[in-house]
PDB file of C-alpha atoms in Angstrom:
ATOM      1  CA  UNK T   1      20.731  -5.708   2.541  1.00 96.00           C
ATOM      2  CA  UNK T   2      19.982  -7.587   5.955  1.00 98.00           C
ATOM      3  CA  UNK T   3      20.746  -5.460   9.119  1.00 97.00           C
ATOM      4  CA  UNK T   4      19.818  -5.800  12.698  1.00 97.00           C
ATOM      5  CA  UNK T   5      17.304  -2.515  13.639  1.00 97.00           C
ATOM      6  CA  UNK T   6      18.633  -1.840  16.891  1.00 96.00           C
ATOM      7  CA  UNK T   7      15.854   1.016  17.578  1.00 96.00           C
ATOM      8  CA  UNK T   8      13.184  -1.420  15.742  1.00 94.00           C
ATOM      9  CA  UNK T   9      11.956   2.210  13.655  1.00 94.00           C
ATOM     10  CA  UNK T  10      11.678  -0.425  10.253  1.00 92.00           C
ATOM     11  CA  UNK T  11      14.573   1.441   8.855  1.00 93.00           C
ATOM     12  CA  UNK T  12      18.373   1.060   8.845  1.00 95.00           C
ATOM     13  CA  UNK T  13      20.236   3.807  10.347  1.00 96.00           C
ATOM     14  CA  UNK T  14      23.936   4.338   9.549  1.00 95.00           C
ATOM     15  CA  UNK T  15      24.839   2.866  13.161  1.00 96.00           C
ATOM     16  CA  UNK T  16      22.970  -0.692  12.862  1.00 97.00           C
ATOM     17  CA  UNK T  17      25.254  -3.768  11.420  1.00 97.00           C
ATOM     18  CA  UNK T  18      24.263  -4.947   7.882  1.00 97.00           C
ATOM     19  CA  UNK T  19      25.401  -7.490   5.703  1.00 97.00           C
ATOM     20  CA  UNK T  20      24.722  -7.399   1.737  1.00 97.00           C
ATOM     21  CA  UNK T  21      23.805 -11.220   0.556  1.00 97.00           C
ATOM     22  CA  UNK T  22      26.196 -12.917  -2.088  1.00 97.00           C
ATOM     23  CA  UNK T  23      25.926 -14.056  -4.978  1.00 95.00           C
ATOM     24  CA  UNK T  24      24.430 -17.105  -3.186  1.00 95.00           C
ATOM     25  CA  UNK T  25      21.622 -15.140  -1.273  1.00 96.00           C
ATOM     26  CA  UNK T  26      23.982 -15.818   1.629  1.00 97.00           C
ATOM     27  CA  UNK T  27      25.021 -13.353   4.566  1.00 97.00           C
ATOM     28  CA  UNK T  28      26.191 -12.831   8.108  1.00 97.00           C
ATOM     29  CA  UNK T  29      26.241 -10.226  10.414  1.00 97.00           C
ATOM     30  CA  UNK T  30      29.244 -10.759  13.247  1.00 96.00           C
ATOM     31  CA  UNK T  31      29.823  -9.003  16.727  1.00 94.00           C
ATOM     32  CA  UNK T  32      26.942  -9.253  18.608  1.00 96.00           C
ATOM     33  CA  UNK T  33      26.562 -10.163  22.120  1.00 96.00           C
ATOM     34  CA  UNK T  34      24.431 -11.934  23.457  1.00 97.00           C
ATOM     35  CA  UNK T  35      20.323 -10.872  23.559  1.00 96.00           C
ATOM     36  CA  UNK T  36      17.344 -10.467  21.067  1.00 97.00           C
ATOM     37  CA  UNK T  37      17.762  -8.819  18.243  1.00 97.00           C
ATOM     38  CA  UNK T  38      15.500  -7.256  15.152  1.00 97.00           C
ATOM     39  CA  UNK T  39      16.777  -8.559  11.721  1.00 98.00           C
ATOM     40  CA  UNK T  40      14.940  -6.618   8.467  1.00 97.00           C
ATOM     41  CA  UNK T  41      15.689  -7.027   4.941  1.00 97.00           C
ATOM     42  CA  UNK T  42      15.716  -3.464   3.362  1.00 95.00           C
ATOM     43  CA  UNK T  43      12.927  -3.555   0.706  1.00 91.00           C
ATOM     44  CA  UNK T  44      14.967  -0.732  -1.093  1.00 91.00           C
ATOM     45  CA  UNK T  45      17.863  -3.230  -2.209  1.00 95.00           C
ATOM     46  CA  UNK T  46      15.211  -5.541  -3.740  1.00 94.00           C
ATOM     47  CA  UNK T  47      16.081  -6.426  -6.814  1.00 92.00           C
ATOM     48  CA  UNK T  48      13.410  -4.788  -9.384  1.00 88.00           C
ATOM     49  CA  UNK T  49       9.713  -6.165  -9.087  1.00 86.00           C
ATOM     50  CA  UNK T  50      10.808  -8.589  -6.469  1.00 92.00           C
ATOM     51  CA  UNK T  51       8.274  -9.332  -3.694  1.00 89.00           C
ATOM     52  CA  UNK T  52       8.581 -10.875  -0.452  1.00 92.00           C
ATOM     53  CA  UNK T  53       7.003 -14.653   0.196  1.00 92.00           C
ATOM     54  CA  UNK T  54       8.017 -14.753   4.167  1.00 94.00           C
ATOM     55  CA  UNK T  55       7.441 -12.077   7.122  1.00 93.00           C
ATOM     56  CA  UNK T  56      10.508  -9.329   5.981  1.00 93.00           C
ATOM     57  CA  UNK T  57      11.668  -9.215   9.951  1.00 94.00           C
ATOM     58  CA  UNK T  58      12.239 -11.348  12.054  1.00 95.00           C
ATOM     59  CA  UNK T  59      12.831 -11.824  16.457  1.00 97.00           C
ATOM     60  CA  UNK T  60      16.243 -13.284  17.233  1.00 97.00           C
ATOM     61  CA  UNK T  61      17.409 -14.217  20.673  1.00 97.00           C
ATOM     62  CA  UNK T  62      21.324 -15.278  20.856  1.00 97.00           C
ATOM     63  CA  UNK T  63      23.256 -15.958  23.784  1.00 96.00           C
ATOM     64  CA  UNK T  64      27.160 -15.756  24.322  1.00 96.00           C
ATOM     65  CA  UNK T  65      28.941 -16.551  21.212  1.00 94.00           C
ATOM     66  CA  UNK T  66      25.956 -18.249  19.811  1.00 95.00           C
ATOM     67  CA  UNK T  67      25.938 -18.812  16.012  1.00 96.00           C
ATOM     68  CA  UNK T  68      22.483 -18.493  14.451  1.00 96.00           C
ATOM     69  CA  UNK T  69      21.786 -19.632  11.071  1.00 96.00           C
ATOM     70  CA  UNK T  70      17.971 -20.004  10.422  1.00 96.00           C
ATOM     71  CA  UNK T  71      16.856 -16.020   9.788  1.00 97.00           C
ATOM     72  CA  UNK T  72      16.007 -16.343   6.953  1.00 97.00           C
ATOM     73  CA  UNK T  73      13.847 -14.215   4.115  1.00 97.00           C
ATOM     74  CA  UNK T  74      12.201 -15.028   0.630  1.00 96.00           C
ATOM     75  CA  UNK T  75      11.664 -12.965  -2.237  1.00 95.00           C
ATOM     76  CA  UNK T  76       9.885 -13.644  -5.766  1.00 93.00           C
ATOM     77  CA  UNK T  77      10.626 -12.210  -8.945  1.00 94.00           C
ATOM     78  CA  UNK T  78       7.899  -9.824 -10.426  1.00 92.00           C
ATOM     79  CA  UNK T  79       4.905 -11.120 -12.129  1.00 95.00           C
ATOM     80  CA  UNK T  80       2.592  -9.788 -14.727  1.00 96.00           C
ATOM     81  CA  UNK T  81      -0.728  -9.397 -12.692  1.00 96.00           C
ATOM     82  CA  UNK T  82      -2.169  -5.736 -11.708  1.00 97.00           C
ATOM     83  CA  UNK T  83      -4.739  -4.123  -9.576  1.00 98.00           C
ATOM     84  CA  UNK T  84      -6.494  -0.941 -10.642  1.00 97.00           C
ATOM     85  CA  UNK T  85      -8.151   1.006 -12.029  1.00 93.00           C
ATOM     86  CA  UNK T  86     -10.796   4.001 -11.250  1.00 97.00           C
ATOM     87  CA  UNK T  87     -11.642   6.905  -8.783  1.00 98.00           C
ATOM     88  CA  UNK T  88     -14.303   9.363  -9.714  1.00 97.00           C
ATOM     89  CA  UNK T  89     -16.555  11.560  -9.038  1.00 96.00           C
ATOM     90  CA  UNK T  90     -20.214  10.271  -8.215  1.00 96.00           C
ATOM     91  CA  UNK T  91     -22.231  13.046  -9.793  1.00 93.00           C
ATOM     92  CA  UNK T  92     -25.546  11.170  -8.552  1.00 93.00           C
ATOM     93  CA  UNK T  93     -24.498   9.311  -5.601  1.00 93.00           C
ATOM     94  CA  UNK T  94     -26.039   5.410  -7.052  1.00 94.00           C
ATOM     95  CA  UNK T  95     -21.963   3.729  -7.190  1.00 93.00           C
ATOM     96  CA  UNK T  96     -22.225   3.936 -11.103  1.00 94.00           C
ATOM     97  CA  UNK T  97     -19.717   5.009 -13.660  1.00 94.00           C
ATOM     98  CA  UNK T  98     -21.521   7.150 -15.750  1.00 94.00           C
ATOM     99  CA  UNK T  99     -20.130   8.288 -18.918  1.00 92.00           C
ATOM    100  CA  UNK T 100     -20.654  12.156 -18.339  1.00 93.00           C
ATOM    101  CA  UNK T 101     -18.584  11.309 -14.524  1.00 95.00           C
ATOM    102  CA  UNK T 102     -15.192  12.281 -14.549  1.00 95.00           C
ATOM    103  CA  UNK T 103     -12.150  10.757 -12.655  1.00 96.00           C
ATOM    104  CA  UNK T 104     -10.618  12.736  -9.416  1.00 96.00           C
ATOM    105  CA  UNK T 105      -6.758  13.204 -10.072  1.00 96.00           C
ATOM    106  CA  UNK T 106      -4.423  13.802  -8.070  1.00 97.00           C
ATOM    107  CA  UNK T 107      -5.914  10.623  -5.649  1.00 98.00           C
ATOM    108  CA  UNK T 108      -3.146   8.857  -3.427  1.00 98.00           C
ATOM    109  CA  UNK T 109      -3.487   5.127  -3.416  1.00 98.00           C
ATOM    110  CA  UNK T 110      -1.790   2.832  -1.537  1.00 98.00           C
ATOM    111  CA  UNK T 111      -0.983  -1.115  -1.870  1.00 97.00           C
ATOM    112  CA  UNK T 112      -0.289  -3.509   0.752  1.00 96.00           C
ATOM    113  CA  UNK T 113       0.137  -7.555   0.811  1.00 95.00           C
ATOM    114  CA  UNK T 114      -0.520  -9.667   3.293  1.00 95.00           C
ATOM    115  CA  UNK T 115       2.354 -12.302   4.161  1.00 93.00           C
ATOM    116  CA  UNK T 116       1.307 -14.545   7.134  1.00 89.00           C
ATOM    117  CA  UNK T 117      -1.223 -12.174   8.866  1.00 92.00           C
ATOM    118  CA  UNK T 118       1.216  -9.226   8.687  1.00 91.00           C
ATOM    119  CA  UNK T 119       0.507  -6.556   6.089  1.00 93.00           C
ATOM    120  CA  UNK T 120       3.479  -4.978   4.063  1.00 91.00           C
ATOM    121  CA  UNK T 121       3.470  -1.747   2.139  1.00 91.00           C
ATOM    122  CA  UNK T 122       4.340  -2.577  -1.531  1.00 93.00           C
ATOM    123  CA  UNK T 123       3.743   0.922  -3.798  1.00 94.00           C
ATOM    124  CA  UNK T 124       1.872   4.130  -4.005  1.00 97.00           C
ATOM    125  CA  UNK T 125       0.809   5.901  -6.160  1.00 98.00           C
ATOM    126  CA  UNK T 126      -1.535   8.480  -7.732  1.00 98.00           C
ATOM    127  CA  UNK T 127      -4.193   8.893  -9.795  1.00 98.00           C
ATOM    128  CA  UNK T 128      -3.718  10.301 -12.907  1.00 97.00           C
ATOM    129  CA  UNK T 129      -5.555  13.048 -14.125  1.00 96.00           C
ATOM    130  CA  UNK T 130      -8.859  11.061 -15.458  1.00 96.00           C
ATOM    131  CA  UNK T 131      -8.776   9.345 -12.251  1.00 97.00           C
ATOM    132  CA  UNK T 132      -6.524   6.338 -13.227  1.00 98.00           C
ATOM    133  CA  UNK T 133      -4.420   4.336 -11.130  1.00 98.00           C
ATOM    134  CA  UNK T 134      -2.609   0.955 -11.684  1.00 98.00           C
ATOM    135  CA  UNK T 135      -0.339  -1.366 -10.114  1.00 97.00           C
ATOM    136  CA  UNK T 136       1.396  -3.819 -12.179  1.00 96.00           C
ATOM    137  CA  UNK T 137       4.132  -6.786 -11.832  1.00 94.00           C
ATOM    138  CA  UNK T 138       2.254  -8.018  -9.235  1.00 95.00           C
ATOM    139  CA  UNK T 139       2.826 -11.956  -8.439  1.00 94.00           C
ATOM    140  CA  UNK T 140      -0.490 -13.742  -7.127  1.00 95.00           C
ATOM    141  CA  UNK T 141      -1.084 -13.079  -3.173  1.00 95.00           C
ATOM    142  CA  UNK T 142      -3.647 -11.488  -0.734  1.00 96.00           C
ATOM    143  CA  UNK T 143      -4.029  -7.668  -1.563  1.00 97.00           C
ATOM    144  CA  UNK T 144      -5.293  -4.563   0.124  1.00 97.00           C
ATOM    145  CA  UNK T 145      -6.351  -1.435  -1.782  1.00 98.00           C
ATOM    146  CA  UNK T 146      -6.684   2.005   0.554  1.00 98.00           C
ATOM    147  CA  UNK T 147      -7.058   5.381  -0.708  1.00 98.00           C
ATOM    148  CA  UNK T 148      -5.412   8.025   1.247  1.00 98.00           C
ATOM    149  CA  UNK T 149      -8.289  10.259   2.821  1.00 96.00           C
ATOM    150  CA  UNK T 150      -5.763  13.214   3.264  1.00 97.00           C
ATOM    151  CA  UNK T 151      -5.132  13.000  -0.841  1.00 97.00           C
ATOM    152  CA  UNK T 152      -5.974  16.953  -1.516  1.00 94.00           C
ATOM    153  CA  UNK T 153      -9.291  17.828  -3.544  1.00 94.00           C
ATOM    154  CA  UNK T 154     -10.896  21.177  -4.904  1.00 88.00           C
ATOM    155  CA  UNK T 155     -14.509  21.924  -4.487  1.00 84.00           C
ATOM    156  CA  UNK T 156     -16.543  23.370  -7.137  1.00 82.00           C
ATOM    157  CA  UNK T 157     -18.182  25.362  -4.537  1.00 79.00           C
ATOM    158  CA  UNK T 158     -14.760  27.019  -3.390  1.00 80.00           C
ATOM    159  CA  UNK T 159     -12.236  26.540  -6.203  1.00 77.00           C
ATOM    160  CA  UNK T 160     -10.121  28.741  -4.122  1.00 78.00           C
ATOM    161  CA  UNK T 161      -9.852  26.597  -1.214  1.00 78.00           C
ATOM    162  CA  UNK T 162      -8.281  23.074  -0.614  1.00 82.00           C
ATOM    163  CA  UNK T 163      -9.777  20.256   1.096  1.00 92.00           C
ATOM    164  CA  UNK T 164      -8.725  16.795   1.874  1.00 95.00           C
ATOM    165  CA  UNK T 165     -11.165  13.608   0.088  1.00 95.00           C
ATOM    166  CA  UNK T 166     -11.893  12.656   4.231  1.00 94.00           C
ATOM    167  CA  UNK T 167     -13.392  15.788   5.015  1.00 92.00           C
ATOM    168  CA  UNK T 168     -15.115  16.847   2.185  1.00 93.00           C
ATOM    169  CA  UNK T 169     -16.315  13.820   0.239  1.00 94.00           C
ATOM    170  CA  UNK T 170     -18.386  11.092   1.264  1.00 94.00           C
ATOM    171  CA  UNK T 171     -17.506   7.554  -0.609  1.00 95.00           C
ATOM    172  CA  UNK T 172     -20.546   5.966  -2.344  1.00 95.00           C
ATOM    173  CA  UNK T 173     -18.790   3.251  -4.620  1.00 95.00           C
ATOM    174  CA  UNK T 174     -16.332   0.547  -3.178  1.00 95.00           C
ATOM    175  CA  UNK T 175     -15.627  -2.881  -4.596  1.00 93.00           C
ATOM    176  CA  UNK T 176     -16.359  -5.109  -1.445  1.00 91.00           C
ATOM    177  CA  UNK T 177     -19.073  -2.442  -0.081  1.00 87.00           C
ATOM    178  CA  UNK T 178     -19.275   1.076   1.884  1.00 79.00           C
ATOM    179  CA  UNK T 179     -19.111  -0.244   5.015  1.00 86.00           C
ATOM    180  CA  UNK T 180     -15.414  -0.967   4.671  1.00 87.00           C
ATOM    181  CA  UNK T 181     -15.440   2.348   2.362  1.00 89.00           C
ATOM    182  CA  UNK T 182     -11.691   3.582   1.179  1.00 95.00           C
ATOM    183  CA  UNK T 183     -10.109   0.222   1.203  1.00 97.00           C
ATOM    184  CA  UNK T 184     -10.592  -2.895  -0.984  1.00 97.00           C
ATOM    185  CA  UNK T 185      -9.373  -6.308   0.206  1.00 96.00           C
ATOM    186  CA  UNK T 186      -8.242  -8.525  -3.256  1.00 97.00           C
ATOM    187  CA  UNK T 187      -6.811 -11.577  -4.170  1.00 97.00           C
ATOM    188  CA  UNK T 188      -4.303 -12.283  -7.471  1.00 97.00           C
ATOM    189  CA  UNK T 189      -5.163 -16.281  -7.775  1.00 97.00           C
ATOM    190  CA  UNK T 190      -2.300 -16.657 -10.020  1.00 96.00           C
ATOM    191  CA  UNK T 191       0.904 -14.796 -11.098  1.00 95.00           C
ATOM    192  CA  UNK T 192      -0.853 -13.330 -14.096  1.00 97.00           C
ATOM    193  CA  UNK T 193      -4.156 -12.247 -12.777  1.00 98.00           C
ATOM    194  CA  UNK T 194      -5.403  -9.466 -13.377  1.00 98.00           C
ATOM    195  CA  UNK T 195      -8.171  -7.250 -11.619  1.00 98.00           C
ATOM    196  CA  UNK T 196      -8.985  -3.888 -13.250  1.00 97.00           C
ATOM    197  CA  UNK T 197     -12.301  -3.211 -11.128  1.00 96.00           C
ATOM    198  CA  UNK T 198     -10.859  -1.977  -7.877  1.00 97.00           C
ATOM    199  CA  UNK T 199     -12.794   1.024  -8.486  1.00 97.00           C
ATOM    200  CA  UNK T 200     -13.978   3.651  -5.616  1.00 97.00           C
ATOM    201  CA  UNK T 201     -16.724   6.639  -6.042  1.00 97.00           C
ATOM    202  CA  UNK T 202     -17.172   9.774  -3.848  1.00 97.00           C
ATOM    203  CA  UNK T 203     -19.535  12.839  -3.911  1.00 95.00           C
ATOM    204  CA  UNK T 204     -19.406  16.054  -1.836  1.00 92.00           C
ATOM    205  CA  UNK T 205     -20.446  15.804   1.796  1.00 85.00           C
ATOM    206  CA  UNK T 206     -22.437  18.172   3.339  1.00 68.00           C
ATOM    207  CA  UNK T 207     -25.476  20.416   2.383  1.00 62.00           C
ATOM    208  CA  UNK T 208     -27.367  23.443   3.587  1.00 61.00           C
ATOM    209  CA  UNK T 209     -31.051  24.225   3.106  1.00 68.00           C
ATOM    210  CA  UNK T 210     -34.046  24.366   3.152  1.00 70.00           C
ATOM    211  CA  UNK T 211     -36.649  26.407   2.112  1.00 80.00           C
ATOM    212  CA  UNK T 212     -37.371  30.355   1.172  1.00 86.00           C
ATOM    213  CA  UNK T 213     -41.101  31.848   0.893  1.00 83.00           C
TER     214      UNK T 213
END
């Protein structure tokens, strides 16, 4: 589906002209006066695993009766590469999976590609419950990794409360360093490739002491 977003809110609303592409990849969208105009693709009528290759909206200005025929928009079938793969607990705070270290579940994680400076949500999901995650059918391209700080964690000092990862752990693993903690920037070289090291570690923040006589 291709539709002009008339309130530009990225999604198509039941009043905004569409037009569903042939079998061709064609489409048109007719009765518009003259002015500039939002066109999106709808990333939900994607055809499975497909990814976008060009900017998925684009700025049109038309005047009176004009006929515009360069908006345009490429998409590429899935490939076989994948991001993942690890979230877990730090017991010891040095950034290394130890075996006796378990995975956080429950961990939202989201992906995003970067086509021509822009970034564009591709999937989300969430860890699994020995702190796994994985994205897969993944065609070669700029990456970014971010894990949601509002994902939902329980403290072993209150096991009756609920906290968010943000506000009660600090992160002391991530791929491409700490300073850009929570989010990992990587890059599929090929259709194929695939990077199962886009690991991040926390710990509990915060501490009270220090000393009884």
């Amino acid at each position: 589906k291709v539709y002009v977003d008339l309130d530009n809110d990225g999604m198509w609303d039941a009043n905004e002209p569409y037009d569903i592409t042939d079998a061709d990849g064609s489409y048109r969208i007719y009765s518009l006066g003259a002015g500039t105009y939002t066109v999106r693709t709808d990333p939900a009528t994607y055809p499975e695993g497909y990814m976008p290759t060009t900017p998925t909206s684009l700025s049109v200005t038309l005047t009176a009766g004009q006929q515009y025929d360069a908006a345009d928009f490429g998409l590429k079938p899935a490939g076989t590469g994948q991001i993942g793969d690890f979230i877990w607990l730090d017991a010891n705070k040095d950034g290394v999976q130890d075996t006796d270290e378990d995975g956080l579940p429950g961990i939202t994680v989201t992906l995003e590609i970067n086509i021509g400076g822009i970034w564009y949500p591709v999937e989300t999901t969430v860890t699994d419950a020995d702190g796994k995650y994985l994205f897969d059918k993944l065609s070669a391209g700029d990456y970014r990794v971010t894990v949601d700080q509002n994902s939902p964690v329980t403290s072993p000092y209150d096991p009756m409360g609920t906290y968010t990862l943000g506000a009660a752990m600090d992160p002391t693993y991530d791929k491409d360093g700490i300073n850009t903690a929570n989010t990992t920037l990587v890059t599929l070289a090929t259709d194929a490739t695939i990077v199962d090291d886009v690991d991040f570690g926390y710990n509990w923040s915060g501490t009270i002491g220090d000393y009884v006589w």
